[in-house]
Amino acid sequence: MGETAEMADRPRSDEDRRAAILEATWQLIAERGFHAVRIADIAKVCGTSTGTVHYYFPGKNDVLTAALKYCVEQAFNRQSVELKAIDNAHERLLKLIDMQVPRVGRVRDEWSIWLQYWAEAVVRPEFRPAHNEFYARWHDAVVRTVRRGVRQGVFRPDADPENVALRLTALTDGAAIQVLTGAPGMTITVMRELLVDFVSRELAAPESVTARG
Amino acid sequence: MGETAEMADRPRSDEDRRAAILEATWQLIAERGFHAVRIADIAKVCGTSTGTVHYYFPGKNDVLTAALKYCVEQAFNRQSVELKAIDNAHERLLKLIDMQVPRVGRVRDEWSIWLQYWAEAVVRPEFRPAHNEFYARWHDAVVRTVRRGVRQGVFRPDADPENVALRLTALTDGAAIQVLTGAPGMTITVMRELLVDFVSRELAAPESVTARG
């Protein structure tokens, strides 16, 4: 396929090559939008052939789904490292929120991929199963953290983890859209305040020190 | 431009023709997605030429922006008629919420256009001013209704209309995305409950009869 010369500044495994293509792909999609990215653009950025890109991703839909999967996994790994160090569920949830705020850079680019994916999933149902699988990781992270907080006594004993997760994820997505579209009155600071305030109002046990912190 | 024969089952004004093209365009975009719709598809559905479509919308970006503007105006007119008849601001806000729930049909299609628009606006800043202008109509409708409710005494006197509008619009958008992507646990019924519950918790004055209704 002719990629040996272009990609082999060092010997690469199949997995390395796939990862390099994915990294380039999700950045291109995040910057330009799914439909503006051609397989040829991905090949060019990777210094490889379109044949090689097609080898890893047979169709263009595969590219988008793989890009979302890749950025979900990257975010998840990043979160796991950060959250592992935090025992208190209230602080853990605040950290999780902080890590979702679309500040410029990697997190903003990940949000861009989500927005591209939503636009596809609404018109093409074949994108929904993968969406829901990836979305569940984020939803479930909130559910687990709320459960943990109830056990620890830092969240209200009557908190409903599933319902809280539905609302907190919806509020996060909606606020992020306003940040990313530059809606008046919404900034990453305001977004963080809204979400922290949600946790204080809806979850914090009255005696929790961190509650209004 | 050759549209006379095809479009002239009755004499049409320029404005009629533009409206017919817009109606067809936004439905195509809602069903297929912005990037899947070609000017030729619009022309075909309208029984006219691509030249005629280009006459009204010089570029493809103009088509998307005009489609969003059209569906915002349609929704706004529909809401104005319904809301005018309701004096009580609490009932008015519940009606406004009910009219945003993406049940199958026109409202769902309007949501599809918003999702397409967000995906563009995040990667192409030139779409943001129009987005923000249209989004402000919905945001401001919430602000006005909250202010009215405070005046009427059906909402808490300390309610902050701008802050409530930021949160309620974000929650609405995020919940709608979950409905439209088929996220587990989110249905139009659950979405409506979340939003009605938001109004009860955050806004309803303790003495308001409708509050938990």
CSV table of C-alpha atoms in Angstrom, one decimal, chain B:
chain,number,residue,atom,x,y,z
B,1,MET,CA,-34.5,30.6,-15.3
B,2,GLY,CA,-37.0,28.0,-16.5
B,3,GLU,CA,-38.9,27.7,-13.3
B,4,THR,CA,-42.1,29.3,-14.8
B,5,ALA,CA,-43.5,26.1,-16.2
B,6,GLU,CA,-42.6,23.9,-13.3
B,7,MET,CA,-43.7,26.1,-10.3
B,8,ALA,CA,-46.6,27.9,-11.9
B,9,ASP,CA,-49.6,25.8,-11.2
B,10,ARG,CA,-50.9,29.2,-9.9
B,11,PRO,CA,-49.2,32.6,-10.3
B,12,ARG,CA,-46.6,32.9,-7.6
B,13,SER,CA,-45.0,36.0,-6.2
B,14,ASP,CA,-41.3,36.0,-5.5
B,15,GLU,CA,-42.0,35.7,-1.8
B,16,ASP,CA,-44.3,32.6,-2.4
B,17,ARG,CA,-41.6,31.0,-4.4
B,18,ARG,CA,-38.9,31.7,-1.8
B,19,ALA,CA,-41.2,30.3,0.9
B,20,ALA,CA,-41.9,27.1,-1.0
B,21,ILE,CA,-38.2,26.5,-1.5
B,22,LEU,CA,-37.5,27.2,2.1
B,23,GLU,CA,-40.2,24.8,3.3
B,24,ALA,CA,-38.8,22.0,1.1
B,25,THR,CA,-35.2,22.8,2.1
B,26,TRP,CA,-35.6,22.7,5.8
B,27,GLN,CA,-37.5,19.4,5.6
B,28,LEU,CA,-34.8,17.9,3.4
B,29,ILE,CA,-32.1,19.1,5.9
B,30,ALA,CA,-34.1,17.9,8.9
B,31,GLU,CA,-34.5,14.4,7.3
B,32,ARG,CA,-31.1,13.9,5.6
B,33,GLY,CA,-28.7,16.3,7.3
B,34,PHE,CA,-27.2,19.5,5.9
B,35,HIS,CA,-24.3,17.9,4.1
B,36,ALA,CA,-26.4,15.2,2.5
B,37,VAL,CA,-28.6,17.8,0.8
B,38,ARG,CA,-27.5,19.1,-2.6
B,39,ILE,CA,-28.9,22.2,-4.3
B,40,ALA,CA,-30.1,19.7,-7.0
B,41,ASP,CA,-32.2,17.8,-4.4
B,42,ILE,CA,-33.9,21.0,-3.3
B,43,ALA,CA,-34.6,21.9,-7.0
B,44,LYS,CA,-36.0,18.5,-7.6
B,45,VAL,CA,-38.4,18.5,-4.6
B,46,CYS,CA,-39.6,22.0,-5.6
B,47,GLY,CA,-39.9,21.1,-9.3
B,48,THR,CA,-37.6,23.9,-10.3
B,49,SER,CA,-34.1,24.4,-11.5
B,50,THR,CA,-30.9,24.6,-9.5
B,51,GLY,CA,-30.6,28.1,-11.0
B,52,THR,CA,-33.8,29.2,-9.3
B,53,VAL,CA,-32.6,27.8,-6.0
B,54,HIS,CA,-29.2,29.6,-6.4
B,55,TYR,CA,-31.1,32.8,-7.2
B,56,TYR,CA,-32.7,32.8,-3.7
B,57,PHE,CA,-29.7,31.3,-1.9
B,58,PRO,CA,-26.4,32.1,-3.5
B,59,GLY,CA,-24.3,29.6,-1.5
B,60,LYS,CA,-25.0,26.5,0.5
B,61,ASN,CA,-24.3,28.2,3.8
B,62,ASP,CA,-27.2,30.6,2.9
B,63,VAL,CA,-29.4,27.6,2.5
B,64,LEU,CA,-28.7,26.3,6.0
B,65,THR,CA,-29.0,29.7,7.7
B,66,ALA,CA,-32.2,30.4,5.9
B,67,ALA,CA,-33.6,27.0,6.9
B,68,LEU,CA,-32.8,27.6,10.5
B,69,LYS,CA,-34.3,31.2,10.4
B,70,TYR,CA,-37.4,29.8,8.7
B,71,CYS,CA,-38.0,27.1,11.3
B,72,VAL,CA,-37.2,29.5,14.2
B,73,GLU,CA,-39.8,31.9,12.8
B,74,GLN,CA,-42.4,29.2,12.3
B,75,ALA,CA,-41.9,28.0,15.8
B,76,PHE,CA,-42.0,31.5,17.2
B,77,ASN,CA,-45.3,32.3,15.3
B,78,ARG,CA,-46.8,29.0,16.6
B,79,GLN,CA,-45.8,29.8,20.1
B,80,SER,CA,-47.1,33.4,20.0
B,81,VAL,CA,-50.5,32.2,19.0
B,82,GLU,CA,-50.6,29.5,21.8
B,83,LEU,CA,-49.0,31.6,24.5
B,84,LYS,CA,-51.1,34.8,23.9
B,85,ALA,CA,-54.2,33.0,25.3
B,86,ILE,CA,-52.4,32.1,28.6
B,87,ASP,CA,-52.2,34.8,31.2
B,88,ASN,CA,-50.6,32.9,34.1
B,89,ALA,CA,-46.8,32.9,33.5
B,90,HIS,CA,-46.3,29.5,35.2
B,91,GLU,CA,-48.8,27.9,32.9
B,92,ARG,CA,-47.3,29.8,30.0
B,93,LEU,CA,-43.8,28.5,30.8
B,94,LEU,CA,-45.1,24.9,31.0
B,95,LYS,CA,-46.8,25.4,27.6
B,96,LEU,CA,-43.5,26.8,26.2
B,97,ILE,CA,-41.7,23.7,27.5
B,98,ASP,CA,-44.4,21.4,26.1
B,99,MET,CA,-44.0,23.0,22.7
B,100,GLN,CA,-40.2,22.3,22.7
B,101,VAL,CA,-40.5,18.6,23.4
B,102,PRO,CA,-39.3,16.8,20.2
B,103,ARG,CA,-42.3,14.7,19.5
B,104,VAL,CA,-42.3,13.1,16.0
B,105,GLY,CA,-43.2,15.6,13.3
B,106,ARG,CA,-42.5,19.3,12.9
B,107,VAL,CA,-40.9,19.9,16.3
B,108,ARG,CA,-38.6,17.0,15.9
B,109,ASP,CA,-37.6,18.2,12.5
B,110,GLU,CA,-36.9,21.7,13.9
B,111,TRP,CA,-34.6,20.1,16.5
B,112,SER,CA,-32.8,18.2,13.7
B,113,ILE,CA,-32.0,21.6,12.1
B,114,TRP,CA,-30.6,23.0,15.4
B,115,LEU,CA,-28.3,20.0,15.8
B,116,GLN,CA,-27.1,20.4,12.2
B,117,TYR,CA,-26.5,24.1,12.9
B,118,TRP,CA,-24.6,23.5,16.1
B,119,ALA,CA,-22.3,21.0,14.3
B,120,GLU,CA,-21.5,23.7,11.8
B,121,ALA,CA,-21.2,26.6,14.2
B,122,VAL,CA,-18.6,24.8,16.3
B,123,VAL,CA,-16.2,24.4,13.4
B,124,ARG,CA,-17.2,27.5,11.3
B,125,PRO,CA,-17.4,30.7,13.4
B,126,GLU,CA,-19.2,32.5,10.5
B,127,PHE,CA,-22.4,30.6,11.5
B,128,ARG,CA,-22.4,31.9,15.1
B,129,PRO,CA,-23.8,35.4,14.8
B,130,ALA,CA,-27.0,34.0,13.1
B,131,HIS,CA,-27.2,31.2,15.6
B,132,ASN,CA,-27.0,33.6,18.5
B,133,GLU,CA,-29.6,35.9,17.0
B,134,PHE,CA,-32.0,33.0,16.6
B,135,TYR,CA,-31.1,31.4,19.9
B,136,ALA,CA,-31.8,34.7,21.7
B,137,ARG,CA,-35.4,34.6,20.7
B,138,TRP,CA,-35.9,31.4,22.6
B,139,HIS,CA,-33.7,32.5,25.5
B,140,ASP,CA,-35.5,35.8,25.7
B,141,ALA,CA,-38.9,34.2,25.6
B,142,VAL,CA,-37.9,32.3,28.8
B,143,VAL,CA,-36.5,35.5,30.4
B,144,ARG,CA,-39.7,37.4,29.7
B,145,THR,CA,-41.9,34.6,31.0
B,146,VAL,CA,-39.9,34.3,34.2
B,147,ARG,CA,-40.1,38.1,34.7
B,148,ARG,CA,-43.8,38.0,34.2
B,149,GLY,CA,-44.2,35.2,36.7
B,150,VAL,CA,-42.2,37.1,39.3
B,151,ARG,CA,-44.5,40.1,38.7
B,152,GLN,CA,-47.6,37.9,39.0
B,153,GLY,CA,-46.3,36.3,42.2
B,154,VAL,CA,-46.5,32.8,40.7
B,155,PHE,CA,-42.7,32.6,40.6
B,156,ARG,CA,-40.3,33.2,43.5
B,157,PRO,CA,-39.5,36.9,44.0
B,158,ASP,CA,-35.8,36.1,44.1
B,159,ALA,CA,-35.8,34.2,40.7
B,160,ASP,CA,-33.0,35.5,38.4
B,161,PRO,CA,-34.6,35.4,35.0
B,162,GLU,CA,-31.3,35.5,33.0
B,163,ASN,CA,-29.7,32.7,35.1
B,164,VAL,CA,-32.9,30.6,34.9
B,165,ALA,CA,-33.0,31.1,31.2
B,166,LEU,CA,-29.4,29.9,30.8
B,167,ARG,CA,-30.1,26.8,32.8
B,168,LEU,CA,-33.5,26.0,31.4
B,169,THR,CA,-32.4,26.4,27.8
B,170,ALA,CA,-29.2,24.3,28.4
B,171,LEU,CA,-31.2,21.6,30.1
B,172,THR,CA,-33.8,21.6,27.3
B,173,ASP,CA,-31.1,21.3,24.6
B,174,GLY,CA,-29.2,18.6,26.4
B,175,ALA,CA,-32.3,16.5,27.1
B,176,ALA,CA,-33.5,16.9,23.5
B,177,ILE,CA,-30.1,15.6,22.2
B,178,GLN,CA,-30.6,12.5,24.4
B,179,VAL,CA,-34.1,12.0,23.0
B,180,LEU,CA,-33.0,12.5,19.4
B,181,THR,CA,-30.0,10.1,19.8
B,182,GLY,CA,-32.1,7.5,21.5
B,183,ALA,CA,-30.1,7.6,24.7
B,184,PRO,CA,-31.3,5.0,27.2
B,185,GLY,CA,-33.6,6.4,29.9
B,186,MET,CA,-34.5,9.5,28.0
B,187,THR,CA,-37.9,9.8,26.2
B,188,ILE,CA,-40.1,12.7,25.4
B,189,THR,CA,-42.1,11.9,28.6
B,190,VAL,CA,-39.0,11.9,30.8
B,191,MET,CA,-37.7,15.1,29.1
B,192,ARG,CA,-41.0,16.9,29.8
B,193,GLU,CA,-40.9,15.7,33.4
B,194,LEU,CA,-37.4,16.9,33.9
B,195,LEU,CA,-38.3,20.4,32.6
B,196,VAL,CA,-41.6,20.6,34.5
B,197,ASP,CA,-39.7,19.5,37.6
B,198,PHE,CA,-37.1,22.2,37.0
B,199,VAL,CA,-39.8,24.8,37.0
B,200,SER,CA,-41.4,23.4,40.2
B,201,ARG,CA,-38.1,23.3,42.1
B,202,GLU,CA,-36.4,26.5,40.8
B,203,LEU,CA,-39.2,28.9,40.1
B,204,ALA,CA,-42.6,28.1,41.6
B,205,ALA,CA,-43.6,30.3,44.5
B,206,PRO,CA,-44.5,28.1,47.5
B,207,GLU,CA,-48.1,29.4,47.3
B,208,SER,CA,-48.5,28.8,43.6
B,209,VAL,CA,-51.3,26.3,43.0
B,210,THR,CA,-49.9,25.2,39.7
B,211,ALA,CA,-46.4,24.6,41.2
B,212,ARG,CA,-46.5,20.9,41.7
B,213,GLY,CA,-49.5,20.4,39.4
